């Protein structure tokens, strides 16, 4: 997550002043933790340090997406075009996030699901901005390439960006 935040916040795209927010979720109906929008990559590093990884054998896509909606709605700067980068290392065992993804699409928010060290699945496709695109990060090099690709695609469609990074811990 820290590497993804670095790519978004320290990218070399002139004229862009990006922000990142985080939400972590597992099997429950409330997020494990979240961190509001910041433009400082060291804020992200500190948030990750203060909230170490939590092992969970279940995944609830709805929780992560609902918290994304809350973070987007509660942000101070509503002039920015938000996007959700949804990182997942598995298939949801509980809620699949379909309704929450529809809410985000209706809000004009694109969801970019990335399968981390696992195979892309139909559940990630269902929450995608176009209901089919899933990025496959099978290794660190692929993850970095995908993050740059997603950032480039978002920049082409927006003049100002806000990203919500999500991770399943």
PDB file of C-alpha atoms in Angstrom:
ATOM      1  CA  UNK A   1       0.000   0.000   0.000  1.00  0.00           C
ATOM      2  CA  UNK A   2       2.835   2.356   0.839  1.00  0.00           C
ATOM      3  CA  UNK A   3       4.374   1.764  -2.609  1.00  0.00           C
ATOM      4  CA  UNK A   4       1.027   2.458  -4.280  1.00  0.00           C
ATOM      5  CA  UNK A   5       0.671   5.659  -2.275  1.00  0.00           C
ATOM      6  CA  UNK A   6       4.147   6.739  -3.343  1.00  0.00           C
ATOM      7  CA  UNK A   7       3.238   6.222  -7.000  1.00  0.00           C
ATOM      8  CA  UNK A   8       0.049   8.269  -6.653  1.00  0.00           C
ATOM      9  CA  UNK A   9       1.453  11.071  -4.506  1.00  0.00           C
ATOM     10  CA  UNK A  10       4.968  11.321  -5.902  1.00  0.00           C
ATOM     11  CA  UNK A  11       4.178  10.661  -9.551  1.00  0.00           C
ATOM     12  CA  UNK A  12       5.823  12.795 -12.179  1.00  0.00           C
ATOM     13  CA  UNK A  13       2.598  14.017 -13.745  1.00  0.00           C
ATOM     14  CA  UNK A  14       2.961  17.777 -13.832  1.00  0.00           C
ATOM     15  CA  UNK A  15       0.040  19.846 -12.668  1.00  0.00           C
ATOM     16  CA  UNK A  16      -1.592  17.150 -10.560  1.00  0.00           C
ATOM     17  CA  UNK A  17      -2.000  17.445  -6.815  1.00  0.00           C
ATOM     18  CA  UNK A  18      -3.268  14.016  -5.786  1.00  0.00           C
ATOM     19  CA  UNK A  19      -4.602  12.801  -2.438  1.00  0.00           C
ATOM     20  CA  UNK A  20      -4.828   9.306  -0.945  1.00  0.00           C
ATOM     21  CA  UNK A  21      -7.120   7.841   1.725  1.00  0.00           C
ATOM     22  CA  UNK A  22      -6.998   4.299   3.072  1.00  0.00           C
ATOM     23  CA  UNK A  23      -9.482   1.797   4.388  1.00  0.00           C
ATOM     24  CA  UNK A  24      -8.675  -1.702   5.609  1.00  0.00           C
ATOM     25  CA  UNK A  25     -11.308  -4.384   5.948  1.00  0.00           C
ATOM     26  CA  UNK A  26     -11.656  -8.088   6.601  1.00  0.00           C
ATOM     27  CA  UNK A  27     -14.691 -10.189   7.429  1.00  0.00           C
ATOM     28  CA  UNK A  28     -16.670  -7.770   9.599  1.00  0.00           C
ATOM     29  CA  UNK A  29     -19.229  -5.128   8.754  1.00  0.00           C
ATOM     30  CA  UNK A  30     -17.079  -2.253   9.952  1.00  0.00           C
ATOM     31  CA  UNK A  31     -13.648  -1.344   8.601  1.00  0.00           C
ATOM     32  CA  UNK A  32     -10.624  -2.467  10.574  1.00  0.00           C
ATOM     33  CA  UNK A  33      -9.343   1.123  10.277  1.00  0.00           C
ATOM     34  CA  UNK A  34      -9.244   4.020   7.847  1.00  0.00           C
ATOM     35  CA  UNK A  35      -7.223   7.148   7.213  1.00  0.00           C
ATOM     36  CA  UNK A  36      -8.673  10.262   5.592  1.00  0.00           C
ATOM     37  CA  UNK A  37      -7.307  11.985   2.481  1.00  0.00           C
ATOM     38  CA  UNK A  38      -3.753  13.291   2.598  1.00  0.00           C
ATOM     39  CA  UNK A  39      -1.146  14.483   0.127  1.00  0.00           C
ATOM     40  CA  UNK A  40       1.745  13.388   2.347  1.00  0.00           C
ATOM     41  CA  UNK A  41       3.131   9.904   1.734  1.00  0.00           C
ATOM     42  CA  UNK A  42       4.635   9.892   5.236  1.00  0.00           C
ATOM     43  CA  UNK A  43       1.114  10.220   6.706  1.00  0.00           C
ATOM     44  CA  UNK A  44       0.330   6.953   4.913  1.00  0.00           C
ATOM     45  CA  UNK A  45       3.514   5.343   6.205  1.00  0.00           C
ATOM     46  CA  UNK A  46       2.620   6.369   9.769  1.00  0.00           C
ATOM     47  CA  UNK A  47      -0.966   5.101   9.396  1.00  0.00           C
ATOM     48  CA  UNK A  48       0.322   1.727   8.199  1.00  0.00           C
ATOM     49  CA  UNK A  49       2.853   1.586  11.042  1.00  0.00           C
ATOM     50  CA  UNK A  50       0.167   2.366  13.626  1.00  0.00           C
ATOM     51  CA  UNK A  51      -2.207  -0.213  12.120  1.00  0.00           C
ATOM     52  CA  UNK A  52      -0.211  -3.381  11.485  1.00  0.00           C
ATOM     53  CA  UNK A  53      -1.533  -6.053   9.195  1.00  0.00           C
ATOM     54  CA  UNK A  54      -4.346  -8.122  10.624  1.00  0.00           C
ATOM     55  CA  UNK A  55      -4.823 -11.678   9.485  1.00  0.00           C
ATOM     56  CA  UNK A  56      -8.346 -12.550   8.453  1.00  0.00           C
ATOM     57  CA  UNK A  57      -9.549 -15.631   6.638  1.00  0.00           C
ATOM     58  CA  UNK A  58     -12.643 -13.925   5.301  1.00  0.00           C
ATOM     59  CA  UNK A  59     -13.221 -11.033   2.968  1.00  0.00           C
ATOM     60  CA  UNK A  60     -16.154  -8.623   2.883  1.00  0.00           C
ATOM     61  CA  UNK A  61     -15.966  -6.413  -0.229  1.00  0.00           C
ATOM     62  CA  UNK A  62     -19.047  -4.457   0.874  1.00  0.00           C
ATOM     63  CA  UNK A  63     -17.334  -3.146   4.006  1.00  0.00           C
ATOM     64  CA  UNK A  64     -14.390  -1.733   2.071  1.00  0.00           C
ATOM     65  CA  UNK A  65     -16.582  -0.137  -0.569  1.00  0.00           C
ATOM     66  CA  UNK A  66     -19.020   1.322   1.998  1.00  0.00           C
ATOM     67  CA  UNK A  67     -16.122   2.920   3.841  1.00  0.00           C
ATOM     68  CA  UNK A  68     -14.866   4.288   0.510  1.00  0.00           C
ATOM     69  CA  UNK A  69     -18.244   5.909  -0.049  1.00  0.00           C
ATOM     70  CA  UNK A  70     -18.136   7.415   3.453  1.00  0.00           C
ATOM     71  CA  UNK A  71     -14.593   8.753   2.969  1.00  0.00           C
ATOM     72  CA  UNK A  72     -15.468  10.242  -0.415  1.00  0.00           C
ATOM     73  CA  UNK A  73     -18.642  11.865   0.910  1.00  0.00           C
ATOM     74  CA  UNK A  74     -16.882  13.301   3.966  1.00  0.00           C
ATOM     75  CA  UNK A  75     -13.895  14.834   2.159  1.00  0.00           C
ATOM     76  CA  UNK A  76     -13.406  18.574   2.364  1.00  0.00           C
ATOM     77  CA  UNK A  77     -12.472  19.197  -1.272  1.00  0.00           C
ATOM     78  CA  UNK A  78     -15.422  18.089  -3.380  1.00  0.00           C
ATOM     79  CA  UNK A  79     -13.929  19.590  -6.566  1.00  0.00           C
ATOM     80  CA  UNK A  80     -11.634  16.593  -6.981  1.00  0.00           C
ATOM     81  CA  UNK A  81     -12.711  13.585  -9.019  1.00  0.00           C
ATOM     82  CA  UNK A  82     -12.364  10.514  -6.778  1.00  0.00           C
ATOM     83  CA  UNK A  83     -11.410   6.995  -7.828  1.00  0.00           C
ATOM     84  CA  UNK A  84     -11.229   3.792  -5.789  1.00  0.00           C
ATOM     85  CA  UNK A  85      -8.296   1.431  -6.166  1.00  0.00           C
ATOM     86  CA  UNK A  86      -9.534  -1.806  -4.663  1.00  0.00           C
ATOM     87  CA  UNK A  87      -6.734  -4.197  -3.669  1.00  0.00           C
ATOM     88  CA  UNK A  88      -7.737  -7.771  -2.919  1.00  0.00           C
ATOM     89  CA  UNK A  89      -5.852 -10.960  -2.235  1.00  0.00           C
ATOM     90  CA  UNK A  90      -8.897 -13.195  -2.336  1.00  0.00           C
ATOM     91  CA  UNK A  91     -12.495 -13.997  -3.092  1.00  0.00           C
ATOM     92  CA  UNK A  92     -15.194 -12.571  -0.809  1.00  0.00           C
ATOM     93  CA  UNK A  93     -16.613 -15.066   1.665  1.00  0.00           C
ATOM     94  CA  UNK A  94     -19.327 -12.749   2.905  1.00  0.00           C
ATOM     95  CA  UNK A  95     -20.664  -9.678   1.081  1.00  0.00           C
ATOM     96  CA  UNK A  96     -19.673  -9.162  -2.545  1.00  0.00           C
ATOM     97  CA  UNK A  97     -19.890  -5.361  -2.843  1.00  0.00           C
ATOM     98  CA  UNK A  98     -22.204  -5.318  -5.867  1.00  0.00           C
ATOM     99  CA  UNK A  99     -24.660  -2.758  -4.445  1.00  0.00           C
ATOM    100  CA  UNK A 100     -21.873  -0.539  -3.103  1.00  0.00           C
ATOM    101  CA  UNK A 101     -20.062  -0.632  -6.455  1.00  0.00           C
ATOM    102  CA  UNK A 102     -23.294   0.465  -8.149  1.00  0.00           C
ATOM    103  CA  UNK A 103     -23.575   3.392  -5.719  1.00  0.00           C
ATOM    104  CA  UNK A 104     -20.006   4.411  -6.574  1.00  0.00           C
ATOM    105  CA  UNK A 105     -20.674   4.145 -10.325  1.00  0.00           C
ATOM    106  CA  UNK A 106     -23.841   6.245  -9.869  1.00  0.00           C
ATOM    107  CA  UNK A 107     -21.703   8.831  -8.043  1.00  0.00           C
ATOM    108  CA  UNK A 108     -19.343   8.897 -11.050  1.00  0.00           C
ATOM    109  CA  UNK A 109     -16.558   7.167  -9.116  1.00  0.00           C
ATOM    110  CA  UNK A 110     -14.484   4.605 -10.989  1.00  0.00           C
ATOM    111  CA  UNK A 111     -13.471   1.446  -9.131  1.00  0.00           C
ATOM    112  CA  UNK A 112     -10.217  -0.154 -10.276  1.00  0.00           C
ATOM    113  CA  UNK A 113      -9.971  -3.662  -8.758  1.00  0.00           C
ATOM    114  CA  UNK A 114      -6.503  -5.190  -8.538  1.00  0.00           C
ATOM    115  CA  UNK A 115      -5.984  -8.878  -7.729  1.00  0.00           C
ATOM    116  CA  UNK A 116      -2.835  -9.039  -5.587  1.00  0.00           C
ATOM    117  CA  UNK A 117      -0.878 -12.324  -5.871  1.00  0.00           C
ATOM    118  CA  UNK A 118      -4.059 -14.192  -6.697  1.00  0.00           C
ATOM    119  CA  UNK A 119      -6.104 -14.836  -9.798  1.00  0.00           C
ATOM    120  CA  UNK A 120      -8.636 -12.241 -10.924  1.00  0.00           C
ATOM    121  CA  UNK A 121     -12.165 -13.374 -10.143  1.00  0.00           C
ATOM    122  CA  UNK A 122     -15.726 -12.634 -11.205  1.00  0.00           C
ATOM    123  CA  UNK A 123     -16.382 -10.822  -7.914  1.00  0.00           C
ATOM    124  CA  UNK A 124     -13.701  -8.269  -8.704  1.00  0.00           C
ATOM    125  CA  UNK A 125     -15.137  -7.932 -12.209  1.00  0.00           C
ATOM    126  CA  UNK A 126     -18.571  -7.234 -10.744  1.00  0.00           C
ATOM    127  CA  UNK A 127     -17.318  -4.260  -8.715  1.00  0.00           C
ATOM    128  CA  UNK A 128     -15.183  -2.784 -11.515  1.00  0.00           C
ATOM    129  CA  UNK A 129     -16.074   0.577 -13.053  1.00  0.00           C
ATOM    130  CA  UNK A 130     -17.047  -1.206 -16.287  1.00  0.00           C
ATOM    131  CA  UNK A 131     -18.082  -4.467 -14.614  1.00  0.00           C
ATOM    132  CA  UNK A 132     -15.382  -6.410 -16.456  1.00  0.00           C
ATOM    133  CA  UNK A 133     -11.875  -4.956 -15.995  1.00  0.00           C
ATOM    134  CA  UNK A 134      -9.685  -6.509 -13.303  1.00  0.00           C
ATOM    135  CA  UNK A 135      -5.951  -5.897 -13.075  1.00  0.00           C
ATOM    136  CA  UNK A 136      -3.711  -8.839 -12.189  1.00  0.00           C
ATOM    137  CA  UNK A 137      -0.702  -8.018 -10.016  1.00  0.00           C
ATOM    138  CA  UNK A 138       1.051 -11.376  -9.894  1.00  0.00           C
ATOM    139  CA  UNK A 139       4.299  -9.829  -8.634  1.00  0.00           C
ATOM    140  CA  UNK A 140       5.749  -6.522  -7.470  1.00  0.00           C
ATOM    141  CA  UNK A 141       6.783  -5.437 -10.955  1.00  0.00           C
ATOM    142  CA  UNK A 142       3.280  -6.058 -12.298  1.00  0.00           C
ATOM    143  CA  UNK A 143       1.776  -4.164  -9.354  1.00  0.00           C
ATOM    144  CA  UNK A 144       3.929  -1.096 -10.017  1.00  0.00           C
ATOM    145  CA  UNK A 145       3.079  -1.194 -13.740  1.00  0.00           C
ATOM    146  CA  UNK A 146      -0.649  -1.514 -12.988  1.00  0.00           C
ATOM    147  CA  UNK A 147      -0.591   1.364 -10.507  1.00  0.00           C
ATOM    148  CA  UNK A 148       1.008   3.616 -13.114  1.00  0.00           C
ATOM    149  CA  UNK A 149      -1.514   2.461 -15.723  1.00  0.00           C
ATOM    150  CA  UNK A 150      -4.481   3.142 -13.423  1.00  0.00           C
ATOM    151  CA  UNK A 151      -3.064   6.536 -12.475  1.00  0.00           C
ATOM    152  CA  UNK A 152      -2.524   7.439 -16.131  1.00  0.00           C
ATOM    153  CA  UNK A 153      -6.082   6.382 -17.051  1.00  0.00           C
ATOM    154  CA  UNK A 154      -7.508   8.425 -14.200  1.00  0.00           C
ATOM    155  CA  UNK A 155      -5.462  11.482 -15.095  1.00  0.00           C
ATOM    156  CA  UNK A 156      -6.735  11.354 -18.668  1.00  0.00           C
ATOM    157  CA  UNK A 157     -10.307  11.605 -17.387  1.00  0.00           C
ATOM    158  CA  UNK A 158      -9.865  14.108 -14.566  1.00  0.00           C
ATOM    159  CA  UNK A 159      -8.252  17.418 -13.934  1.00  0.00           C
ATOM    160  CA  UNK A 160      -7.826  16.745 -10.215  1.00  0.00           C
ATOM    161  CA  UNK A 161      -7.777  13.356  -8.525  1.00  0.00           C
ATOM    162  CA  UNK A 162      -8.505  11.790  -5.167  1.00  0.00           C
ATOM    163  CA  UNK A 163      -7.815   8.111  -4.627  1.00  0.00           C
ATOM    164  CA  UNK A 164      -9.077   5.664  -2.053  1.00  0.00           C
ATOM    165  CA  UNK A 165      -6.758   2.725  -1.586  1.00  0.00           C
ATOM    166  CA  UNK A 166      -8.137  -0.414  -0.052  1.00  0.00           C
ATOM    167  CA  UNK A 167      -6.545  -3.546   1.205  1.00  0.00           C
ATOM    168  CA  UNK A 168      -7.718  -6.814   2.627  1.00  0.00           C
ATOM    169  CA  UNK A 169      -5.619  -7.681   5.599  1.00  0.00           C
TER     170      UNK A 169
END
